[in-house]
XYZ file of C-alpha atoms in Angstrom:
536
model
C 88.518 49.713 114.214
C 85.941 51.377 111.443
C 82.782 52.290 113.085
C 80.032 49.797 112.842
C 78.329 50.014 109.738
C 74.408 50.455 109.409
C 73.089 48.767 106.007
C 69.495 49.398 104.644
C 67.614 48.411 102.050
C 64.126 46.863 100.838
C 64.792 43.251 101.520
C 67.805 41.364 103.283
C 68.329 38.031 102.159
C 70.191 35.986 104.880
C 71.669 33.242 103.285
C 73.367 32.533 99.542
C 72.397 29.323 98.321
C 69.783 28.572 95.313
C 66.943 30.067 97.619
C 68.836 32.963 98.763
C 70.200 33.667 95.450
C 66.629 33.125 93.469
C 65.091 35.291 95.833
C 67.391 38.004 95.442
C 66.892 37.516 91.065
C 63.025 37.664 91.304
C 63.184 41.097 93.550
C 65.672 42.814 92.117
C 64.094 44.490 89.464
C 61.768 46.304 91.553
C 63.584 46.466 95.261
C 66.487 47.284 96.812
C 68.276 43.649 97.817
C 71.346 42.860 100.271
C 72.475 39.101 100.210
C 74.078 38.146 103.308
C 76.933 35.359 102.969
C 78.159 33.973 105.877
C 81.050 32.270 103.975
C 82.247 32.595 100.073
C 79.064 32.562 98.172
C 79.583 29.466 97.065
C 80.130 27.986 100.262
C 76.810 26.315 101.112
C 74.453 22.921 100.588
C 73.718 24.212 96.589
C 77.018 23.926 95.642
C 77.791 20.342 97.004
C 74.383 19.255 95.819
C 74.911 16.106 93.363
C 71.528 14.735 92.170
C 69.467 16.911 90.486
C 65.919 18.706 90.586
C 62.766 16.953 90.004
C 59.959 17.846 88.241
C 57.848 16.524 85.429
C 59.497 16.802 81.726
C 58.373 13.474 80.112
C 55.500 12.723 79.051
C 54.543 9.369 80.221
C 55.099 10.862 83.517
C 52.662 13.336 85.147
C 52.086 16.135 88.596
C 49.887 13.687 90.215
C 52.186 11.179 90.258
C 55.164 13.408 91.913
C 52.499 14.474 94.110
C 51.952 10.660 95.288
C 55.572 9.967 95.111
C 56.276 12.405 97.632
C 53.232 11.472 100.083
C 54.232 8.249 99.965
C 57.797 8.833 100.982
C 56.619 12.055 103.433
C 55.190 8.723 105.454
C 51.590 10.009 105.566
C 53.060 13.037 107.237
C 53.548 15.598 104.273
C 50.892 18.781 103.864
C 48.696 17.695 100.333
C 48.265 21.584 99.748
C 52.131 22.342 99.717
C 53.074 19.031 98.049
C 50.664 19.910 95.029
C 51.607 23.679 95.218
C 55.292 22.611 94.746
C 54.709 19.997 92.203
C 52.448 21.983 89.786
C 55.148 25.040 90.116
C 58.189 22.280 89.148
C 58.312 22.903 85.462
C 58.098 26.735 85.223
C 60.343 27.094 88.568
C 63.219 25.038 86.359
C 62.326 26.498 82.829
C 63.146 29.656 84.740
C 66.467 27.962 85.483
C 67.149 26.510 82.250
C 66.578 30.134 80.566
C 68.837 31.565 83.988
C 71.907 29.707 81.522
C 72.178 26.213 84.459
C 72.750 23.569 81.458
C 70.861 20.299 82.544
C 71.969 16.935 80.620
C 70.464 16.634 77.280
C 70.112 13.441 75.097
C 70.390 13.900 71.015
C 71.945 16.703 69.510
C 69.047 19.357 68.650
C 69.682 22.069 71.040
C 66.516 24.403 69.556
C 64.150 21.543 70.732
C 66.130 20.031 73.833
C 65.408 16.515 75.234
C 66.653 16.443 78.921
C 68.217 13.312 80.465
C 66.231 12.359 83.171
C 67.345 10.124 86.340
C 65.655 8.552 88.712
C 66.353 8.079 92.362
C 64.297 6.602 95.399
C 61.147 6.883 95.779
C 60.018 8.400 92.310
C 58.350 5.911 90.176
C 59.612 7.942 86.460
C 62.714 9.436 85.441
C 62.244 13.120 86.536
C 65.256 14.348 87.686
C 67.020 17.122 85.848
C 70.645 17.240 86.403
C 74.494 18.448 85.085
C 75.999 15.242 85.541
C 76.593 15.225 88.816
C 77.289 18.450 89.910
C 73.907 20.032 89.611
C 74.236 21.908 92.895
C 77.392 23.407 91.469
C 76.016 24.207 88.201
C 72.998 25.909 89.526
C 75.061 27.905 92.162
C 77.203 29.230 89.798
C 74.817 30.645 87.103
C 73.108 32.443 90.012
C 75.655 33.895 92.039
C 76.872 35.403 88.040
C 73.867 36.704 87.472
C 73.659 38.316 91.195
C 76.902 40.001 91.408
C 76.165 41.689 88.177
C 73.009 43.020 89.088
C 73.005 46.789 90.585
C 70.425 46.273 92.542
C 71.957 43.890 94.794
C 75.030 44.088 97.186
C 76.488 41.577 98.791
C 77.848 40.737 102.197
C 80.119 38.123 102.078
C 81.606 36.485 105.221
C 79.359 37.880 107.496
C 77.388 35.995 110.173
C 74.143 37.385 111.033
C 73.572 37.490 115.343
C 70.193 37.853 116.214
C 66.824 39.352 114.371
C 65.838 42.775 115.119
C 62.414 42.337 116.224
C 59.974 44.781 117.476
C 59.917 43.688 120.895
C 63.958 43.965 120.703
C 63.598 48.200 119.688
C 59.863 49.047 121.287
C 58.380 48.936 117.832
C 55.080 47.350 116.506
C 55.626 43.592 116.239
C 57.640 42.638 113.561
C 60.986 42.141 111.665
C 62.998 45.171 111.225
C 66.346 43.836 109.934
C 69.276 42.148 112.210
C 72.570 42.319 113.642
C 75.052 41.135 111.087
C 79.075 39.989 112.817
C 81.273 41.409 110.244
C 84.089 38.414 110.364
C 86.865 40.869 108.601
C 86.604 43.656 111.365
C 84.921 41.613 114.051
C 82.449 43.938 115.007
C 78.487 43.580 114.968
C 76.873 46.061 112.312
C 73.147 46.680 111.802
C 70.803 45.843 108.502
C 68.112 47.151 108.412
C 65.204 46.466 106.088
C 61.828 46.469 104.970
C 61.457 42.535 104.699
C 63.974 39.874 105.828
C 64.196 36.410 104.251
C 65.846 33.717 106.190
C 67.481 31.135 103.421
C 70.154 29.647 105.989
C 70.136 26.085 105.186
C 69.609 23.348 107.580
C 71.652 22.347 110.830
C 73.088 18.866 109.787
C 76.394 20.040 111.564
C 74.757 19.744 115.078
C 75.781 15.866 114.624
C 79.107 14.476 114.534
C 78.984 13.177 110.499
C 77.457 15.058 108.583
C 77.454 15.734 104.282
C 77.133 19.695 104.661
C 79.752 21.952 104.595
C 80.562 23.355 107.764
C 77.794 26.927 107.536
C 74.845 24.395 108.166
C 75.016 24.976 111.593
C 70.638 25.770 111.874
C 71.799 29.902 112.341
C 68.142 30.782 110.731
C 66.128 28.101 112.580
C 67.679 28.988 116.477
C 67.249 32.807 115.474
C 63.770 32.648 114.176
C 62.902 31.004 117.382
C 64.198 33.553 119.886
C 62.513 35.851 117.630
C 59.254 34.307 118.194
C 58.652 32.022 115.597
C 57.095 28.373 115.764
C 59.449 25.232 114.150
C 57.657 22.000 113.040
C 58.828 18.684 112.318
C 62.190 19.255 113.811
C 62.834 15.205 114.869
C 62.537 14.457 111.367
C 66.487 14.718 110.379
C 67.544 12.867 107.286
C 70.494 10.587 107.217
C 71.625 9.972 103.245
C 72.530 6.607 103.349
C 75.188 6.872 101.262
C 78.360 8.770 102.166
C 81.780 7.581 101.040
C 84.011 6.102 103.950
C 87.271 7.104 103.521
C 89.402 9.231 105.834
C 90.227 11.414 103.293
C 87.068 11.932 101.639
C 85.326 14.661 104.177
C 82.409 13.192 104.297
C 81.438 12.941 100.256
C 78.493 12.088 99.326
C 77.729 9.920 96.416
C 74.637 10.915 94.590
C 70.963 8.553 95.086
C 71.716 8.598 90.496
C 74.165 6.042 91.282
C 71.297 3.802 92.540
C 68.768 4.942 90.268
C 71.587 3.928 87.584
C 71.445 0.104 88.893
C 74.267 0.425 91.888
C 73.502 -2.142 94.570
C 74.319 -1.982 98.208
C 76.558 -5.019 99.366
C 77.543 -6.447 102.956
C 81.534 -6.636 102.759
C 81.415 -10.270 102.050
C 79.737 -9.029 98.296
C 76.394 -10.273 99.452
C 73.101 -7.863 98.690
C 70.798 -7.289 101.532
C 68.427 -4.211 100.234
C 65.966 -6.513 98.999
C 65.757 -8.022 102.255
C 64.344 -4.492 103.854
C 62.163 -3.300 101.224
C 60.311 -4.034 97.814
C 61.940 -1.172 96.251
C 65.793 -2.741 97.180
C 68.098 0.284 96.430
C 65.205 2.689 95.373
C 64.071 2.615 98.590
C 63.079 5.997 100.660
C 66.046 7.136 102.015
C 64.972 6.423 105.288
C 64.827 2.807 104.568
C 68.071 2.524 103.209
C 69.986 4.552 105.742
C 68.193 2.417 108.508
C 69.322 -0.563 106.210
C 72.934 -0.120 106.251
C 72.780 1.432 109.968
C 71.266 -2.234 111.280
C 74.115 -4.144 108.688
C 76.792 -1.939 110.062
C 75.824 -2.917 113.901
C 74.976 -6.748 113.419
C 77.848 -7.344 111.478
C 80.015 -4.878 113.687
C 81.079 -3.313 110.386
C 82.409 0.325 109.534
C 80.990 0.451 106.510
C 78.937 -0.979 103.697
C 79.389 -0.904 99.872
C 78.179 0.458 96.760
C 78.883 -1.369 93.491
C 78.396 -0.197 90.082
C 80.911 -2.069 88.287
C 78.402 -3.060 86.089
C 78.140 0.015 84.346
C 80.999 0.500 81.507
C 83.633 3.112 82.450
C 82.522 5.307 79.147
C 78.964 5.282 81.213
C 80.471 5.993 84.578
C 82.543 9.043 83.482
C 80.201 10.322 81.565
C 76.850 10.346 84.167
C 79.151 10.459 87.288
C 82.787 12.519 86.439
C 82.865 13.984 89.556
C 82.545 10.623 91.682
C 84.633 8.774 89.732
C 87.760 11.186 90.157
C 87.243 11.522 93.263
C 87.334 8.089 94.294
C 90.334 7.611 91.910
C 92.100 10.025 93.406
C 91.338 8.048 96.592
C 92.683 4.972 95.191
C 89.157 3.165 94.221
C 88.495 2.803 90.879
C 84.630 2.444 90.917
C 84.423 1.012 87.477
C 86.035 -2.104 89.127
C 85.767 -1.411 92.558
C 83.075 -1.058 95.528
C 82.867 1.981 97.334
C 82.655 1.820 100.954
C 79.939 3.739 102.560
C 78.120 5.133 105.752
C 75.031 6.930 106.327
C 75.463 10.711 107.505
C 73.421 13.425 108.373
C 72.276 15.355 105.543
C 68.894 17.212 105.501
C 66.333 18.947 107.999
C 62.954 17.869 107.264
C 61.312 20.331 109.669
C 62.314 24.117 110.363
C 60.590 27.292 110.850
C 56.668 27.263 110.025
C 55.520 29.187 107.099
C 52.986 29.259 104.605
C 52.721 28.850 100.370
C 53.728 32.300 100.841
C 57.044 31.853 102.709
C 55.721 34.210 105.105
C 56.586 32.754 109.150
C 54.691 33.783 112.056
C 56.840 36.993 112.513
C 55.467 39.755 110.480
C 57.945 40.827 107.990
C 59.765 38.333 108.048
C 60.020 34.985 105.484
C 61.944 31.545 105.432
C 62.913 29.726 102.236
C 64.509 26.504 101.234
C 65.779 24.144 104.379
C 65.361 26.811 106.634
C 61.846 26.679 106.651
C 58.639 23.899 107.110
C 56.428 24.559 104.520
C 54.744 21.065 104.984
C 56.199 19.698 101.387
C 58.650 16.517 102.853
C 56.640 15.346 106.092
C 58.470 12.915 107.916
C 61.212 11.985 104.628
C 62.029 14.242 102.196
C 62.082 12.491 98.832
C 65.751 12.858 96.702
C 65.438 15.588 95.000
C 62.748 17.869 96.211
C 64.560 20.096 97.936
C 66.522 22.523 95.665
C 63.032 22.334 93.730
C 61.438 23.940 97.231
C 63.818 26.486 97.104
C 63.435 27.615 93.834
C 59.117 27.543 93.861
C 58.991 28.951 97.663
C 62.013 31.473 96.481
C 59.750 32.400 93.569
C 56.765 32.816 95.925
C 57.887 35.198 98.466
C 58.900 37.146 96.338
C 55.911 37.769 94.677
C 54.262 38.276 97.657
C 56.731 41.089 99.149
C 56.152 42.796 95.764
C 52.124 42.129 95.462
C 52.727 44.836 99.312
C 54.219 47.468 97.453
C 56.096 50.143 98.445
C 55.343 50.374 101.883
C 57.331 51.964 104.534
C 61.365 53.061 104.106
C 63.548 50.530 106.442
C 64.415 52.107 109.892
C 67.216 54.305 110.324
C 67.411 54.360 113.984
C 68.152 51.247 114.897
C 69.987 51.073 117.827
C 73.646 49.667 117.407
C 74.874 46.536 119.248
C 76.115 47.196 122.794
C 79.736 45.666 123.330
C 80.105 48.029 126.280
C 80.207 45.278 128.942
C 82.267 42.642 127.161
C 85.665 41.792 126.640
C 87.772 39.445 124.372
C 87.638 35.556 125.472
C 91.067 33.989 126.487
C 89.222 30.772 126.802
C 88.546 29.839 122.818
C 89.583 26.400 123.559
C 85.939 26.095 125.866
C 83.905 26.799 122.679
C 86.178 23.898 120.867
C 85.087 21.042 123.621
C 81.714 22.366 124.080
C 81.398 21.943 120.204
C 82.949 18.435 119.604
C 80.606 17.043 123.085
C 77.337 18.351 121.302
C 77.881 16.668 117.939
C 79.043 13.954 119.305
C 75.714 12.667 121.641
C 73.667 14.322 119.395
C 75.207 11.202 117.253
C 74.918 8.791 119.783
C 71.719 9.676 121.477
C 69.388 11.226 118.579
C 70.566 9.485 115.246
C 69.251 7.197 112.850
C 67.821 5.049 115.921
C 66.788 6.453 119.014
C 65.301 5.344 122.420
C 63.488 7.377 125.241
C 66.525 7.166 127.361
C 68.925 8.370 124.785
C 66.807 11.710 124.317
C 66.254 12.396 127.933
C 70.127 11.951 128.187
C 70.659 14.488 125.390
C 68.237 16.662 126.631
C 70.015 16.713 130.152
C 73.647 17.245 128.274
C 72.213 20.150 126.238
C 70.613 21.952 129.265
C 74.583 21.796 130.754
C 75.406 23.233 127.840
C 73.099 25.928 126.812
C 73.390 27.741 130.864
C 77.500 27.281 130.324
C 77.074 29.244 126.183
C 74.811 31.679 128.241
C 77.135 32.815 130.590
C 79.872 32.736 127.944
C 78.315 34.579 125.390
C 76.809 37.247 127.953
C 80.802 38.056 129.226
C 82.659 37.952 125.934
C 82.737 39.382 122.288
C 81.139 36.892 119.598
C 82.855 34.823 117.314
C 81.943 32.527 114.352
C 82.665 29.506 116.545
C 80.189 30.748 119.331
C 77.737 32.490 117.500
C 77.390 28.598 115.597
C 77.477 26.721 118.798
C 74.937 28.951 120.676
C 72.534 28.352 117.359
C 73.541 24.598 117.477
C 72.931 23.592 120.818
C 68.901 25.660 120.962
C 68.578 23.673 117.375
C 69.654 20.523 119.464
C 67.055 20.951 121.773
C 64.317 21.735 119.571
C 64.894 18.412 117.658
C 65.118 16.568 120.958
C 62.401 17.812 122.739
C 60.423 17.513 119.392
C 61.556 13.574 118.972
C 60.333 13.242 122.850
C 56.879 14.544 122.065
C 56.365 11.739 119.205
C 55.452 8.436 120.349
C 56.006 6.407 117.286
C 58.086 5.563 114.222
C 57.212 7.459 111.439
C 59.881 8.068 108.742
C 63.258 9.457 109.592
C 62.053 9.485 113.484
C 62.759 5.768 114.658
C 62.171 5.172 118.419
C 62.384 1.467 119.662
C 59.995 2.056 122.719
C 57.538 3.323 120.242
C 57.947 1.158 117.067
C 54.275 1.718 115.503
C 52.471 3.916 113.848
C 50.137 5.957 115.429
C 46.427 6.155 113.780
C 46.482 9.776 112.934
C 49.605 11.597 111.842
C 50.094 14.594 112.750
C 52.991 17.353 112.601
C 55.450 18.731 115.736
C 54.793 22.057 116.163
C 56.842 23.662 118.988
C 56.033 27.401 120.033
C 58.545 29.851 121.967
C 56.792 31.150 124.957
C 57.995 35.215 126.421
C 60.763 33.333 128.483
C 62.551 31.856 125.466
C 62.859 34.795 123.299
C-alpha cells in the first residue's frame, strides 16, 4: 500500500456538481483549488437534472414576481432576504453560464441577439425557465467539468469519499475548519486535505428513503459531517417528493421533468379520469407538494401502484423536440408517450433544509462554507419551487467565493495535520451487516417519515434509528471504512435529524404533512437543530 497522501491547497471543494464545479471556476484564478469527487464527476444530482434554471429573461415577467412565486410555494416559510438575494442575482448568475458555452433553447434563428425558450413549471406564474431540452442538468455539468479539468489551478480527486472534517477541536487548534479526511476508494486508505477554506457542495440525502430520483452519492455525506463538526441544520423535515417519477421496473427511478406539465400534460387516475383539479386551483401546476400529496392519496384510495401522465396531445414533432430524452426513454421501455400514458409515482427528490449559512455561504464553523443542497440558506422554506435549485447553486457558488477572496491571502493551509489512525482496526468479514442495516433504514424511513406522516410513525423511526446508529458505532469503531459504511453512518445521523426535526413541528406546512397536526400554526417559523459537545 502507498503511504497516505497529504493534499493542500487554498480551498477544497467537497463535492462536483454545478455548485462544486462553479465554485471551483470563480476561485481559480486567484487560489489554489482541489475538487473532491466522490464518484465520476459527472456522477451527481446536476447531471440527471431535467427542467431547467429559472430566472427572469422576458420582459412581461419581472424579480418581484419570482420573488412572490417562491414565497408562495416556500408556504410562508421561506427567508424574504435570501429569496430576493437569489432572485435579483438570477440573470447575471446564468449569463455567466450562457457565456461558460451551456447552450439553453433558443426560439428564431439570430444567434447575435438570442431569444431563449422559456418553460414554465409549478408554481411560477411566467415562462422563466431556461433549459437544453431536457437535459439541462447534463448540459450544464458538462461545460463545467470541461472548463475545470483544463484549468491548472485546479486538481481533482475523483472517487474519493471524504470521512470526517478536520476541525480545531479534532487537532487542538483555534476553532475552525482546517481541511478533512478524504477515503481514497482506489487504495482504500484515509489521506488528509488540508486547506485554507473548505466548501461543502455534497448534494442532498434523498437516498436515506427507499425511492428516491438521485443517483446513489446523495446519501447527506456534507449535512451528517457538518453536524459532528459543530454546525446547526434547519428545516431538515422539509424533504421533497417530485411527484412525478416513471413506474417501470426498468426505469431506475426516472424522473420526468415538471416541463411536461408546464407543456399541458395532465395527471390521470388509471381509469383516464383527471383528478388535479380536484386538489388545487392550479391542477397540474400545482406546488409540488400538492401534487405529490395528490397522487400519494389516489394511489392509497384507489389501492393503485401508480398514476399517469398524458401528453398525447402534444404532436410527436413537439414531443421529440422539447422532451428527446423522455421520449426515448420511454420507447425504449415500450411506451410510446406520443400515444401513450406514462405511469408514475412520487419519489424522494430534494432536501429543503441542510446546514445553516448565510448570503455568504459561510456556516457556523469558521472556515468552513456550504453551497447548493447541502446547505439552508433560507431561499425554499417549507417547498422548494421547480427550478430554483441549480439557480441556488450557481448565485450562493458565486457568493462564497467572493467572499473567501474579499479575506485575502491569509494563512498557508496546515502541514501537520495528524494522519488518520487505523492502528486499532481490522478488515470487516461481516459486509453483508452494512447491506441489511442499509435496506431497514430506507425502508421505514419510507414508511414512517414520507409524504404523510403521523406522531407514531416518527417516534417509531426515531426508536429504529437509535438501534441503528449504537450497532454503526460499534461497527465503524472495530473495522476499516468503506463507501457502504462511511454512507450509512452519514445516512442514519441525517435520518435522525429529519425525524427529530419533523417531531418538533406541530403542523402541516408544505412538504411536512402530519395528520395529528393538520393546521397551520399562526407564526411560521424555521427548525433549527444545534449539536451540543456530546454529539460532535
Amino acid at each position: 500500500m502507498e503511504p497516505a497522501a497529504n493534499y493542500q491547497s487554498d480551498v477544497l471543494v467537497i463535492g462536483s456538481g454545478a455548485a462544486g464545479l462553479t465554485t471551483a471556476l470563480q476561485l481559480a484564478d486567484h487560489v489554489s483549488v482541489i475538487v473532491v469527487s466522490k464518484g465520476p464527476l459527472t456522477e451527481g444530482s446536476t447531471y440527471y437534472a431535467q427542467g431547467g434554471i429559472a430566472a427572469v429573461f422576458d420582459e412581461n415577467d419581472s424579480v418581484e414576481s419570482h420573488i412572490e412565486d417562491t414565497l408562495n410555494a416556500g408556504a410562508g416559510l421561506c427567508d424574504r432576504d435570501a429569496v430576493k438575494f437569489t432572485t435579483s442575482n438570477a440573470r447575471d448568475a446564468l449569463q455567466w453560464l450562457i457565456e461558460a458555452g451551456v447552450g439553453f433553447d433558443q426560439v428564431g434563428s439570430d444567434k447575435s441577439k438570442p431569444e431563449y425558450h422559456l418553460n414554465r413549471e409549478g408554481g411560477h406564474s411566467h415562462r422563466r425557465i431556461l433549459h437544453a431540452a431536457d437535459a439541462t442538468g447534463r448540459a450544464v455539468q458538462t461545460t463545467l467539468q470541461e472548463k475545470v479539468l483544463q484549468h491548472p489551478n485546479i486538481t481533482v480527486l475523483e472517487r474519493f469519499n471524504a470521512v470526517d472534517l478536520i476541525t480545531g477541536q479534532r487537532i487542538n487548534k483555534a476553532n475552525g475548519c482546517y481541511g478533512a479526511y478524504l477515503w481514497n476508494r482506489k487504495q482504500e486508505q484515509v489521506e488528509t486535505a488540508s486547506a485554507r477554506y473548505v466548501v461543502l457542495a455534497t448534494g442532498g440525502a434523498s437516498k436515506v428513503y427507499q425511492y428516491t430520483s438521485n443517483p446513489d452519492i446523495a446519501s447527506g455525506d456534507g449535512i451528517a459531517m457538518a453536524w459532528r463538526a459543530g454546525c446547526s441544520v434547519t428545516n431538515m423535515e422539509f424533504n421533497q417528493f417530485h411527484p412525478t417519477c416513471l413506474f417501470h421496473p426498468n426505469a431506475h427511478s426516472f424522473l420526468l421533468t415538471e416541463a411536461l406539465r408546464g407543456e399541458g400534460a395532465l395527471l390521470r387516475r388509471p381509469d383516464g379520469s383527471r383528478f388535479m383539479d380536484g386538489f388545487h386551483e392550479l391542477a397540474e401546476l400545482a406546488p409540488r407538494d400538492v401534487v405529490a400529496r395528490a397522487i400519494d392519496y389516489e394511489m392509497k384510495r384507489l389501492g393503485a401502484d401508480c398514476m399517469y401522465l398524458d401528453i398525447s396531445h402534444q404532436s410527436v414533432e413537439f414531443i421529440q423536440q422539447h422532451f428527446p430524452t423522455i421520449y426515448k426513454k420511454c420507447l425504449e421501455l415500450g411506451i410510446d408517450i406520443s400515444k401513450d400514458p406514462m405511469p408514475v409515482v412520487p419519489a424522494a427528490h430534494y432536501t429543503c433544509g441542510g446546514v445553516t449559512t448565510n448570503l455568504n455561504a459561510e456556516t457556523d464553523l469558521p472556515g468552513l462554507y456550504a453551497v447548493g443542497e447541502v446547505a439552508y440558506t433560507g431561499l425554499h422554506g417549507a417547498n422548494r419551487m421547480a427550478s430554483n435549485s441549480l439557480l441556488e447553486c450557481l448565485v450562493f457558488a458565486r457568493a462564497a467565493s467572493q467572499h473567501i477572496l474579499s479575506k485575502g491571502p491569509g494563512a498557508a493551509p496546515l502541514s501537520n495535520i495528524p494522519a488518520w489512525d487505523e492502528s486499532k482496526v481490522s478488515n470487516s468479514d461481516e459486509e453483508v451487516v452494512i447491506q441489511h442495516n442499509w435496506h431497514e433504514l430506507r425502508l421505514f424511513m419510507w414508511d414512517y417519515v414520507g409524504i404523510v406522516r403521523t406522531s407514531k410513525r416518527l417516534e417509531r423511526a426515531l426508536h429504529r434509528i437509535q438501534l441503528l446508529q449504537q450497532e454503526i458505532s460499534d461497527y465503524y469503531s472495530n473495522f476499516r471504512v468503506s463507501n457502504n459504511l462511511l454512507e450509512l453512518r452519514n445516512l442514519v445521523q441525517v435520518a435522525e435529524l429529519i425525524v427529530r426535526s419533523a417531531m418538533s413541528r406541530k403542523e402541516s406546512r408544505g412538504l411536512h404533512y402530519i395528520l395529528d397536526y393538520p393546521e397551520l400554526l399562526p407564526q411560521a417559523k424555521p427548525t433549527r437543530l444545534i449539536p451540543d459537545a456530546t454529539t460532535r
